[in-house]
Amino acid sequence: MVTAVVGANWGDEGKGKITDMLAKDSDIIIRFQGGANAGHTIVNSYGKFALHTLPSGVFYNHTTSIIGNGVALDIPKLFAEVKDIEDGGVPTPKILVSDRTQIVMSYHKLFDAYEEERLAGKSYGSTKSGIAPFYSDKYAKIGFQVSELFDDNILKEKIDKICTLKNVMLEHLYHKPLLTKEGLYKELMEYKEMVSPFVCDCSAYLYNEMKAGKNILLEGQLGSLKDPDHGIYPMVTSSSTLAGYGAIGAGIPPYEIKKIVTVVKAYSSAVGAGAFVSEIFGDEAVKLRNHGGDGGEYGATTGRPRRVGWFDCVASHYGCRIQGTTDVAFTVLDVLGYLDEIPVCIGYEIDGKVTKEFPVTTKLEKAKPVLKVFPGWKKDIRGIKKYEELPKECRDYIEFIEKELQYPITMISNGPGRDDIIYR
Ligand code: GDP
């Protein structure tokens, strides 16, 4: 059976923890989109790890971890990450890389940084991991596919073409050093040596594994609101964050995805620019940020402080709907235990009218939050294993949100650890 684990919000919902947890009963875990621009933080018996490219199933001996064709693959980063977890005492994971995955080149990262520099104050808040230039090149058909590393003629022809194209921009728009053919070829040969042992025809592999009845997890990066089509365009990422894209980014039939676990966080957080209706500021934001996540809401990849806000029913219902949710995993609930009162955003006021439908970005910029305030439970709920044992105020909060989401909350995460979970 194939299950997708995806985010309903702006990312950082705790997908890594949920994937790590579900990986226990899975055979194969696949990253199907995105690159090393966001991270998952995972706490388990080996310690605490930040993963950026590796799927969150790498901590088990029985799993195979796949980098799907939809991923923006930064090869040196992938292997640095493998080394990192090995140094942390984790057994060497079994990894496969699709021969159709494309490669993030060092110039993609440079172009990312140069463009942010050029835009100055109007930048998108990119992590400068080369993601937008990478996907632009992929769809402009000038990307390098892993399979091409094994064909010198194709490679050299493409290098020629890319040098000509990129150098025009480097010289005239950015005024930066130019690319050389020799430099690009050398870079690609280094990548070839690193990645060769892991390259595989993944869709064929998965076809056979599905026939054998294996359990497969598709792990998404970021969340619904960062999807380039359905998110807060243009403040989005460059590959689809939706479960539906899992079929494409892994190479499996869409109808094989039977379960869509959408991870929804008990309050809101976001990195980068873009409208964020329920955002809070000042002291109350600092408090929530410092209580948040596991050791504060700071980006796993960049260390940037995350923007925080109250739970947003409008954005989260939409985020679940666009994912095609079958199950909601409601996470990081324990963090709210310090609050006397917990506001929840239940509607958006736009031009004097209240709506519960998540609007397009031009209207979103004008939305003001309609808040409803709930009493806090003022208690540490970590360690609780049964739903009935949660404080009444806490259950009321969950049940109200479930009604607003219109999707069943079947898992509640009350701590960062693998076992901090309540099934309903
Ligand atoms: P992801 O990108 O969706 O995997 O999310 P991140 O890993 O960036 O952010 C989630 C953060 O919250 C990490 O630091 C996790 O260890 C932590 N976390 C996940 N679930 C819980 C939870 O239920 N409670 C607490 N306190 N922290 C959690």
Tab-separated table of C-alpha atoms and ligand atoms in Angstrom:
chain	number	residue	atom	x	y	z
A	1	MET	CA	0.000	0.000	0.000
A	2	VAL	CA	1.174	3.518	-0.719
A	3	THR	CA	0.721	6.272	1.889
A	4	ALA	CA	1.671	9.908	1.395
A	5	VAL	CA	2.781	12.098	4.294
A	6	VAL	CA	2.333	15.743	3.364
A	7	GLY	CA	1.875	19.150	5.004
A	8	ALA	CA	-1.289	21.265	5.115
A	9	ASN	CA	0.367	24.552	5.904
A	10	TRP	CA	3.603	26.424	5.140
A	11	GLY	CA	5.915	23.528	6.016
A	12	ASP	CA	7.558	22.586	9.332
A	13	GLU	CA	4.381	20.836	10.470
A	14	GLY	CA	6.353	17.859	11.781
A	15	LYS	CA	6.193	15.628	8.696
A	16	GLY	CA	9.650	14.258	9.510
A	17	LYS	CA	8.520	12.956	12.868
A	18	ILE	CA	5.343	11.408	11.434
A	19	THR	CA	7.277	9.819	8.543
A	20	ASP	CA	9.924	8.453	10.909
A	21	MET	CA	7.110	7.004	13.030
A	22	LEU	CA	5.192	5.461	10.099
A	23	ALA	CA	8.433	4.166	8.566
A	24	LYS	CA	8.541	1.511	11.276
A	25	ASP	CA	5.900	-0.434	9.335
A	26	SER	CA	7.078	0.579	5.870
A	27	ASP	CA	9.511	-1.000	3.442
A	28	ILE	CA	10.293	1.936	1.189
A	29	ILE	CA	10.308	5.690	1.827
A	30	ILE	CA	10.506	8.078	-1.106
A	31	ARG	CA	11.215	11.791	-1.351
A	32	PHE	CA	9.263	12.927	-4.400
A	33	GLN	CA	9.820	16.689	-4.696
A	34	GLY	CA	11.830	19.629	-3.401
A	35	GLY	CA	15.470	19.772	-2.542
A	36	ALA	CA	17.769	20.523	0.348
A	37	ASN	CA	16.089	23.900	0.895
A	38	ALA	CA	13.945	22.776	3.814
A	39	GLY	CA	14.610	20.304	6.541
A	40	HIS	CA	12.957	17.761	8.744
A	41	THR	CA	14.023	17.513	12.358
A	42	ILE	CA	13.795	14.051	13.811
A	43	VAL	CA	14.274	12.919	17.367
A	44	ASN	CA	14.704	9.178	17.955
A	45	SER	CA	16.819	6.694	19.888
A	46	TYR	CA	19.974	7.731	17.965
A	47	GLY	CA	19.564	11.400	18.873
A	48	LYS	CA	18.380	14.500	17.043
A	49	PHE	CA	18.977	14.870	13.308
A	50	ALA	CA	18.187	17.454	10.649
A	51	LEU	CA	17.516	15.829	7.289
A	52	HIS	CA	17.317	17.864	4.097
A	53	THR	CA	17.466	15.361	1.253
A	54	LEU	CA	17.359	11.919	2.825
A	55	PRO	CA	13.881	10.526	3.431
A	56	SER	CA	12.911	10.351	7.105
A	57	GLY	CA	12.917	6.541	7.018
A	58	VAL	CA	16.708	6.214	7.061
A	59	PHE	CA	16.832	5.370	10.746
A	60	TYR	CA	15.562	1.815	10.363
A	61	ASN	CA	17.555	-1.171	9.125
A	62	HIS	CA	14.675	-2.629	7.174
A	63	THR	CA	13.855	0.365	4.967
A	64	THR	CA	15.007	1.432	1.518
A	65	SER	CA	15.263	5.193	1.016
A	66	ILE	CA	14.628	6.547	-2.440
A	67	ILE	CA	15.444	9.902	-3.980
A	68	GLY	CA	12.650	10.154	-6.533
A	69	ASN	CA	12.821	11.731	-9.973
A	70	GLY	CA	10.884	14.794	-8.749
A	71	VAL	CA	13.616	15.837	-6.320
A	72	ALA	CA	16.194	18.585	-6.865
A	73	LEU	CA	19.233	16.482	-6.018
A	74	ASP	CA	22.244	18.177	-4.480
A	75	ILE	CA	24.679	15.263	-4.636
A	76	PRO	CA	27.405	16.528	-2.253
A	77	LYS	CA	24.718	17.468	0.267
A	78	LEU	CA	23.110	14.034	0.038
A	79	PHE	CA	26.361	12.287	0.854
A	80	ALA	CA	27.298	14.776	3.572
A	81	GLU	CA	23.971	13.924	5.174
A	82	VAL	CA	24.620	10.190	4.928
A	83	LYS	CA	27.963	10.741	6.635
A	84	ASP	CA	26.297	12.845	9.303
A	85	ILE	CA	23.859	10.163	10.332
A	86	GLU	CA	26.576	7.462	10.156
A	87	ASP	CA	28.707	9.606	12.478
A	88	GLY	CA	25.683	9.725	14.769
A	89	GLY	CA	25.746	5.922	15.044
A	90	VAL	CA	22.947	5.166	12.568
A	91	PRO	CA	23.662	2.077	10.391
A	92	THR	CA	24.485	2.935	6.751
A	93	PRO	CA	21.112	3.374	5.058
A	94	LYS	CA	20.109	1.582	1.876
A	95	ILE	CA	19.699	4.357	-0.686
A	96	LEU	CA	18.534	4.397	-4.281
A	97	VAL	CA	18.582	7.400	-6.601
A	98	SER	CA	16.304	7.478	-9.618
A	99	ASP	CA	18.169	7.630	-12.930
A	100	ARG	CA	15.630	10.299	-13.911
A	101	THR	CA	16.395	12.634	-11.002
A	102	GLN	CA	17.979	15.916	-12.012
A	103	ILE	CA	21.062	17.443	-10.454
A	104	VAL	CA	21.410	20.742	-8.611
A	105	MET	CA	24.576	22.331	-10.011
A	106	SER	CA	26.782	24.787	-8.157
A	107	TYR	CA	25.698	27.486	-10.636
A	108	HIS	CA	22.053	26.999	-9.608
A	109	LYS	CA	23.014	28.056	-6.099
A	110	LEU	CA	25.023	30.991	-7.435
A	111	PHE	CA	22.137	32.159	-9.610
A	112	ASP	CA	19.816	31.876	-6.615
A	113	ALA	CA	22.111	34.081	-4.537
A	114	TYR	CA	22.754	36.568	-7.370
A	115	GLU	CA	19.041	36.975	-8.011
A	116	GLU	CA	18.273	37.554	-4.324
A	117	GLU	CA	21.054	40.135	-4.309
A	118	ARG	CA	19.646	41.829	-7.415
A	119	LEU	CA	16.114	41.924	-5.984
A	120	ALA	CA	17.460	43.209	-2.663
A	121	GLY	CA	14.476	44.234	-0.494
A	122	LYS	CA	11.993	42.626	-2.884
A	123	SER	CA	13.483	39.128	-2.653
A	124	TYR	CA	11.453	35.972	-2.078
A	125	GLY	CA	13.426	34.930	0.974
A	126	SER	CA	15.057	32.048	-0.869
A	127	THR	CA	17.316	29.714	1.091
A	128	LYS	CA	19.789	30.017	-1.813
A	129	SER	CA	19.866	26.267	-2.283
A	130	GLY	CA	19.410	26.723	-6.031
A	131	ILE	CA	15.869	25.369	-6.095
A	132	ALA	CA	14.129	27.967	-8.283
A	133	PRO	CA	16.971	28.127	-10.878
A	134	PHE	CA	17.101	24.302	-10.811
A	135	TYR	CA	13.404	23.790	-11.573
A	136	SER	CA	13.429	26.622	-14.138
A	137	ASP	CA	16.204	24.805	-15.980
A	138	LYS	CA	14.448	21.455	-15.650
A	139	TYR	CA	11.360	22.769	-17.399
A	140	ALA	CA	13.437	24.801	-19.866
A	141	LYS	CA	14.973	21.412	-20.721
A	142	ILE	CA	18.518	22.397	-19.883
A	143	GLY	CA	18.865	20.414	-16.661
A	144	PHE	CA	21.202	17.461	-16.133
A	145	GLN	CA	19.452	14.171	-15.496
A	146	VAL	CA	21.428	11.590	-13.500
A	147	SER	CA	21.227	9.168	-16.458
A	148	GLU	CA	23.097	11.686	-18.622
A	149	LEU	CA	26.188	11.411	-16.429
A	150	PHE	CA	26.782	8.110	-18.206
A	151	ASP	CA	26.775	9.556	-21.734
A	152	ASP	CA	29.767	11.759	-22.422
A	153	ASN	CA	28.554	12.994	-25.808
A	154	ILE	CA	25.212	14.239	-24.531
A	155	LEU	CA	26.902	15.755	-21.514
A	156	LYS	CA	29.470	17.723	-23.517
A	157	GLU	CA	26.898	19.009	-25.958
A	158	LYS	CA	24.712	20.204	-23.104
A	159	ILE	CA	27.614	21.809	-21.262
A	160	ASP	CA	28.359	23.871	-24.381
A	161	LYS	CA	24.793	25.077	-24.620
A	162	ILE	CA	24.500	25.876	-20.920
A	163	CYS	CA	27.780	27.807	-20.794
A	164	THR	CA	26.646	30.041	-23.644
A	165	LEU	CA	23.226	30.686	-22.094
A	166	LYS	CA	24.303	31.195	-18.503
A	167	ASN	CA	27.303	33.337	-19.331
A	168	VAL	CA	25.133	35.932	-21.060
A	169	MET	CA	23.283	36.453	-17.792
A	170	LEU	CA	26.376	36.244	-15.646
A	171	GLU	CA	28.153	38.874	-17.732
A	172	HIS	CA	25.364	41.318	-18.516
A	173	LEU	CA	22.797	40.988	-15.723
A	174	TYR	CA	24.764	39.953	-12.666
A	175	HIS	CA	28.329	41.050	-13.552
A	176	LYS	CA	29.806	37.919	-12.011
A	177	PRO	CA	32.539	35.417	-12.996
A	178	LEU	CA	31.696	33.233	-16.007
A	179	LEU	CA	31.237	29.452	-16.170
A	180	THR	CA	33.774	27.323	-18.012
A	181	LYS	CA	33.120	24.085	-19.890
A	182	GLU	CA	36.029	22.379	-18.139
A	183	GLY	CA	34.725	23.442	-14.729
A	184	LEU	CA	31.238	22.099	-15.404
A	185	TYR	CA	32.534	18.800	-16.802
A	186	LYS	CA	34.777	18.299	-13.780
A	187	GLU	CA	31.887	19.023	-11.401
A	188	LEU	CA	29.656	16.519	-13.202
A	189	MET	CA	32.353	13.822	-13.137
A	190	GLU	CA	32.735	14.259	-9.395
A	191	TYR	CA	28.972	13.813	-8.995
A	192	LYS	CA	29.050	10.749	-11.236
A	193	GLU	CA	31.621	9.067	-9.055
A	194	MET	CA	29.622	9.765	-5.909
A	195	VAL	CA	26.184	8.754	-7.152
A	196	SER	CA	26.952	5.810	-9.502
A	197	PRO	CA	26.551	2.964	-6.977
A	198	PHE	CA	23.039	4.097	-6.072
A	199	VAL	CA	21.461	4.798	-9.454
A	200	CYS	CA	18.392	2.755	-10.308
A	201	ASP	CA	15.357	2.623	-12.585
A	202	CYS	CA	13.048	3.563	-9.725
A	203	SER	CA	9.653	3.304	-11.371
A	204	ALA	CA	10.479	-0.265	-12.495
A	205	TYR	CA	11.767	-1.069	-9.009
A	206	LEU	CA	8.624	0.335	-7.399
A	207	TYR	CA	6.351	-1.458	-9.869
A	208	ASN	CA	7.812	-4.770	-8.739
A	209	GLU	CA	7.795	-3.865	-5.057
A	210	MET	CA	4.139	-2.814	-5.239
A	211	LYS	CA	3.285	-6.128	-6.912
A	212	ALA	CA	5.031	-7.857	-4.005
A	213	GLY	CA	2.713	-5.985	-1.607
A	214	LYS	CA	5.326	-3.751	-0.015
A	215	ASN	CA	4.401	-0.743	2.126
A	216	ILE	CA	5.569	2.493	0.607
A	217	LEU	CA	5.664	5.999	2.072
A	218	LEU	CA	5.845	9.149	-0.015
A	219	GLU	CA	7.378	11.970	1.994
A	220	GLY	CA	6.482	15.529	1.049
A	221	GLN	CA	8.468	18.655	1.749
A	222	LEU	CA	6.945	21.999	2.779
A	223	GLY	CA	3.121	22.168	2.647
A	224	SER	CA	0.008	22.919	0.589
A	225	LEU	CA	0.386	26.688	0.860
A	226	LYS	CA	3.831	26.546	-0.770
A	227	ASP	CA	2.549	24.643	-3.799
A	228	PRO	CA	3.305	26.570	-7.015
A	229	ASP	CA	-0.261	26.108	-8.331
A	230	HIS	CA	-2.446	25.984	-5.242
A	231	GLY	CA	-0.337	27.931	-2.758
A	232	ILE	CA	0.372	31.594	-2.078
A	233	TYR	CA	1.965	32.248	-5.470
A	234	PRO	CA	4.526	33.749	-5.998
A	235	MET	CA	5.750	33.162	-2.438
A	236	VAL	CA	5.832	29.434	-3.082
A	237	THR	CA	8.377	26.758	-3.777
A	238	SER	CA	9.180	25.522	-7.263
A	239	SER	CA	7.865	21.948	-7.169
A	240	SER	CA	4.443	20.678	-6.202
A	241	THR	CA	4.062	19.905	-2.508
A	242	LEU	CA	0.842	17.945	-3.001
A	243	ALA	CA	0.273	14.234	-2.499
A	244	GLY	CA	-0.962	13.996	-6.078
A	245	TYR	CA	2.473	14.948	-7.285
A	246	GLY	CA	3.830	11.982	-5.332
A	247	ALA	CA	2.718	9.772	-8.193
A	248	ILE	CA	4.776	11.786	-10.666
A	249	GLY	CA	7.785	12.546	-8.498
A	250	ALA	CA	8.171	8.868	-7.595
A	251	GLY	CA	6.908	7.236	-10.800
A	252	ILE	CA	3.883	5.300	-9.551
A	253	PRO	CA	0.234	5.230	-10.668
A	254	PRO	CA	-1.916	7.856	-8.889
A	255	TYR	CA	-4.521	5.284	-7.862
A	256	GLU	CA	-1.923	3.407	-5.790
A	257	ILE	CA	-1.897	6.225	-3.189
A	258	LYS	CA	-4.531	4.900	-0.797
A	259	LYS	CA	-3.854	6.974	2.256
A	260	ILE	CA	-2.996	10.656	2.499
A	261	VAL	CA	-1.792	11.641	5.945
A	262	THR	CA	-1.844	15.409	6.088
A	263	VAL	CA	0.225	16.852	8.882
A	264	VAL	CA	-1.391	19.874	10.515
A	265	LYS	CA	0.363	21.834	13.236
A	266	ALA	CA	-1.554	23.002	16.322
A	267	TYR	CA	-0.499	26.614	15.660
A	268	SER	CA	0.975	28.351	12.621
A	269	SER	CA	4.559	28.968	11.566
A	270	ALA	CA	6.133	30.017	8.297
A	271	VAL	CA	9.517	30.870	6.893
A	272	GLY	CA	10.138	33.329	4.090
A	273	ALA	CA	7.948	36.119	2.819
A	274	GLY	CA	4.244	36.021	1.920
A	275	ALA	CA	0.814	36.735	3.383
A	276	PHE	CA	0.292	35.083	6.780
A	277	VAL	CA	-3.119	36.119	8.060
A	278	SER	CA	-2.975	34.802	11.635
A	279	GLU	CA	0.601	35.958	12.258
A	280	ILE	CA	1.420	37.437	15.656
A	281	PHE	CA	4.174	39.840	16.600
A	282	GLY	CA	6.026	41.279	19.568
A	283	ASP	CA	6.275	39.548	22.929
A	284	GLU	CA	3.526	37.023	22.320
A	285	ALA	CA	5.294	35.911	19.114
A	286	VAL	CA	8.641	35.611	20.864
A	287	LYS	CA	7.010	33.443	23.544
A	288	LEU	CA	5.316	31.128	21.058
A	289	ARG	CA	8.487	30.930	18.948
A	290	ASN	CA	10.600	29.961	21.918
A	291	HIS	CA	8.100	27.417	23.243
A	292	GLY	CA	7.515	26.094	19.728
A	293	GLY	CA	8.690	22.925	17.971
A	294	ASP	CA	11.437	21.150	19.825
A	295	GLY	CA	13.684	23.889	21.157
A	296	GLY	CA	12.079	26.825	19.358
A	297	GLU	CA	10.809	27.694	15.899
A	298	TYR	CA	14.047	28.204	13.988
A	299	GLY	CA	14.567	26.841	10.469
A	300	ALA	CA	16.160	23.360	10.286
A	301	THR	CA	18.143	24.365	7.183
A	302	THR	CA	18.884	28.030	7.746
A	303	GLY	CA	18.459	28.615	11.491
A	304	ARG	CA	16.234	31.593	10.590
A	305	PRO	CA	13.589	32.481	13.201
A	306	ARG	CA	10.233	31.302	11.868
A	307	ARG	CA	7.236	33.614	11.727
A	308	VAL	CA	4.534	32.333	14.070
A	309	GLY	CA	0.808	32.781	14.541
A	310	TRP	CA	-2.401	31.250	15.817
A	311	PHE	CA	-4.013	28.198	14.264
A	312	ASP	CA	-5.638	29.110	10.969
A	313	CYS	CA	-8.782	27.068	10.225
A	314	VAL	CA	-9.275	28.680	6.804
A	315	ALA	CA	-5.767	27.921	5.544
A	316	SER	CA	-5.679	24.482	7.182
A	317	HIS	CA	-9.055	23.308	5.839
A	318	TYR	CA	-7.922	24.401	2.383
A	319	GLY	CA	-4.519	22.791	2.902
A	320	CYS	CA	-6.184	19.479	3.787
A	321	ARG	CA	-8.710	19.695	0.964
A	322	ILE	CA	-6.142	20.349	-1.737
A	323	GLN	CA	-4.050	17.418	-0.492
A	324	GLY	CA	-7.013	15.016	-0.615
A	325	THR	CA	-6.596	14.134	3.052
A	326	THR	CA	-7.728	10.780	4.443
A	327	ASP	CA	-6.117	11.273	7.879
A	328	VAL	CA	-4.942	14.319	9.781
A	329	ALA	CA	-1.915	14.066	12.054
A	330	PHE	CA	-2.288	16.993	14.457
A	331	THR	CA	1.160	17.920	15.767
A	332	VAL	CA	3.098	19.992	18.286
A	333	LEU	CA	0.048	20.326	20.500
A	334	ASP	CA	2.080	20.086	23.727
A	335	VAL	CA	3.663	23.460	22.953
A	336	LEU	CA	0.403	25.321	23.644
A	337	GLY	CA	0.295	24.159	27.276
A	338	TYR	CA	1.732	27.456	28.560
A	339	LEU	CA	-1.109	29.665	27.292
A	340	ASP	CA	-3.982	30.974	29.424
A	341	GLU	CA	-6.050	31.554	26.326
A	342	ILE	CA	-5.596	30.271	22.793
A	343	PRO	CA	-6.950	32.313	19.888
A	344	VAL	CA	-7.868	30.463	16.693
A	345	CYS	CA	-8.440	32.091	13.311
A	346	ILE	CA	-11.882	30.917	12.137
A	347	GLY	CA	-12.447	33.204	9.172
A	348	TYR	CA	-10.923	35.894	6.979
A	349	GLU	CA	-12.409	39.337	6.675
A	350	ILE	CA	-11.786	40.650	3.174
A	351	ASP	CA	-13.250	44.009	2.120
A	352	GLY	CA	-15.749	43.865	4.967
A	353	LYS	CA	-16.953	40.322	4.209
A	354	VAL	CA	-16.089	37.224	6.238
A	355	THR	CA	-15.158	34.070	4.365
A	356	LYS	CA	-13.990	30.565	5.254
A	357	GLU	CA	-12.688	29.887	1.744
A	358	PHE	CA	-8.969	30.392	1.286
A	359	PRO	CA	-8.600	33.067	-1.409
A	360	VAL	CA	-6.109	33.713	-4.204
A	361	THR	CA	-3.029	35.686	-3.206
A	362	THR	CA	-4.218	39.108	-4.386
A	363	LYS	CA	-7.184	38.850	-1.996
A	364	LEU	CA	-5.216	37.093	0.720
A	365	GLU	CA	-3.029	40.170	1.120
A	366	LYS	CA	-6.147	42.063	2.289
A	367	ALA	CA	-7.451	39.412	4.698
A	368	LYS	CA	-7.753	40.138	8.395
A	369	PRO	CA	-8.166	37.268	10.861
A	370	VAL	CA	-11.469	36.631	12.643
A	371	LEU	CA	-10.432	35.119	15.969
A	372	LYS	CA	-12.234	32.909	18.475
A	373	VAL	CA	-10.558	32.493	21.840
A	374	PHE	CA	-10.360	29.148	23.648
A	375	PRO	CA	-9.369	28.577	27.273
A	376	GLY	CA	-5.900	27.043	27.626
A	377	TRP	CA	-5.339	23.745	29.452
A	378	LYS	CA	-2.268	25.031	31.307
A	379	LYS	CA	-0.706	21.613	31.599
A	380	ASP	CA	2.171	19.597	30.176
A	381	ILE	CA	0.484	16.938	28.040
A	382	ARG	CA	3.673	15.141	26.969
A	383	GLY	CA	3.684	11.468	27.903
A	384	ILE	CA	-0.098	11.061	27.652
A	385	LYS	CA	-0.963	8.050	25.476
A	386	LYS	CA	-4.756	7.973	25.584
A	387	TYR	CA	-7.044	10.570	24.068
A	388	GLU	CA	-9.424	10.501	27.036
A	389	GLU	CA	-6.564	11.425	29.349
A	390	LEU	CA	-5.983	14.771	27.656
A	391	PRO	CA	-7.413	17.741	29.600
A	392	LYS	CA	-10.966	18.656	28.576
A	393	GLU	CA	-9.922	22.086	27.246
A	394	CYS	CA	-7.347	20.350	25.074
A	395	ARG	CA	-9.896	17.895	23.650
A	396	ASP	CA	-12.291	20.792	23.029
A	397	TYR	CA	-9.551	22.555	21.068
A	398	ILE	CA	-8.867	19.432	18.987
A	399	GLU	CA	-12.554	18.713	18.363
A	400	PHE	CA	-13.311	22.282	17.350
A	401	ILE	CA	-10.429	22.271	14.895
A	402	GLU	CA	-11.431	18.865	13.528
A	403	LYS	CA	-14.886	20.232	12.779
A	404	GLU	CA	-13.419	23.246	11.014
A	405	LEU	CA	-10.941	21.109	9.064
A	406	GLN	CA	-13.700	18.701	7.992
A	407	TYR	CA	-11.151	15.865	7.976
A	408	PRO	CA	-10.624	13.295	10.747
A	409	ILE	CA	-7.760	13.855	13.178
A	410	THR	CA	-6.592	10.275	13.713
A	411	MET	CA	-3.199	11.015	15.266
A	412	ILE	CA	-2.166	13.618	17.809
A	413	SER	CA	1.504	14.332	18.366
A	414	ASN	CA	2.316	15.551	21.869
A	415	GLY	CA	6.112	15.639	21.742
A	416	PRO	CA	8.991	15.408	19.266
A	417	GLY	CA	9.844	11.757	19.978
A	418	ARG	CA	8.768	8.743	17.912
A	419	ASP	CA	6.481	7.478	20.667
A	420	ASP	CA	4.882	10.799	21.547
A	421	ILE	CA	1.693	9.976	19.713
A	422	ILE	CA	-1.965	9.468	20.569
A	423	TYR	CA	-4.094	7.437	18.134
A	424	ARG	CA	-7.795	8.122	17.925
B	1	GDP	P1	8.853	19.064	8.889
B	1	GDP	O1	9.667	19.784	7.899
B	1	GDP	O2	7.390	19.098	8.572
B	1	GDP	O3	9.337	17.687	9.137
B	1	GDP	O4	8.962	19.841	10.271
B	1	GDP	P2	10.285	20.302	11.044
B	1	GDP	O5	11.100	19.144	11.378
B	1	GDP	O6	10.934	21.421	10.365
B	1	GDP	O7	9.620	20.980	12.324
B	1	GDP	C1	8.995	20.296	13.260
B	1	GDP	C2	9.692	20.550	14.588
B	1	GDP	O8	8.816	20.197	15.606
B	1	GDP	C3	10.922	19.662	14.797
B	1	GDP	O9	11.837	20.341	15.610
B	1	GDP	C4	10.347	18.447	15.509
B	1	GDP	O10	11.293	17.767	16.319
B	1	GDP	C5	9.298	19.085	16.345
B	1	GDP	N1	8.115	18.284	16.612
B	1	GDP	C6	7.432	17.436	15.794
B	1	GDP	N2	6.316	16.993	16.415
B	1	GDP	C7	6.309	17.583	17.642
B	1	GDP	C8	5.398	17.565	18.736
B	1	GDP	O11	4.360	16.919	18.714
B	1	GDP	N3	5.737	18.324	19.822
B	1	GDP	C9	6.872	19.080	19.878
B	1	GDP	N4	7.105	19.788	20.970
B	1	GDP	N5	7.720	19.144	18.850
B	1	GDP	C10	7.447	18.403	17.764
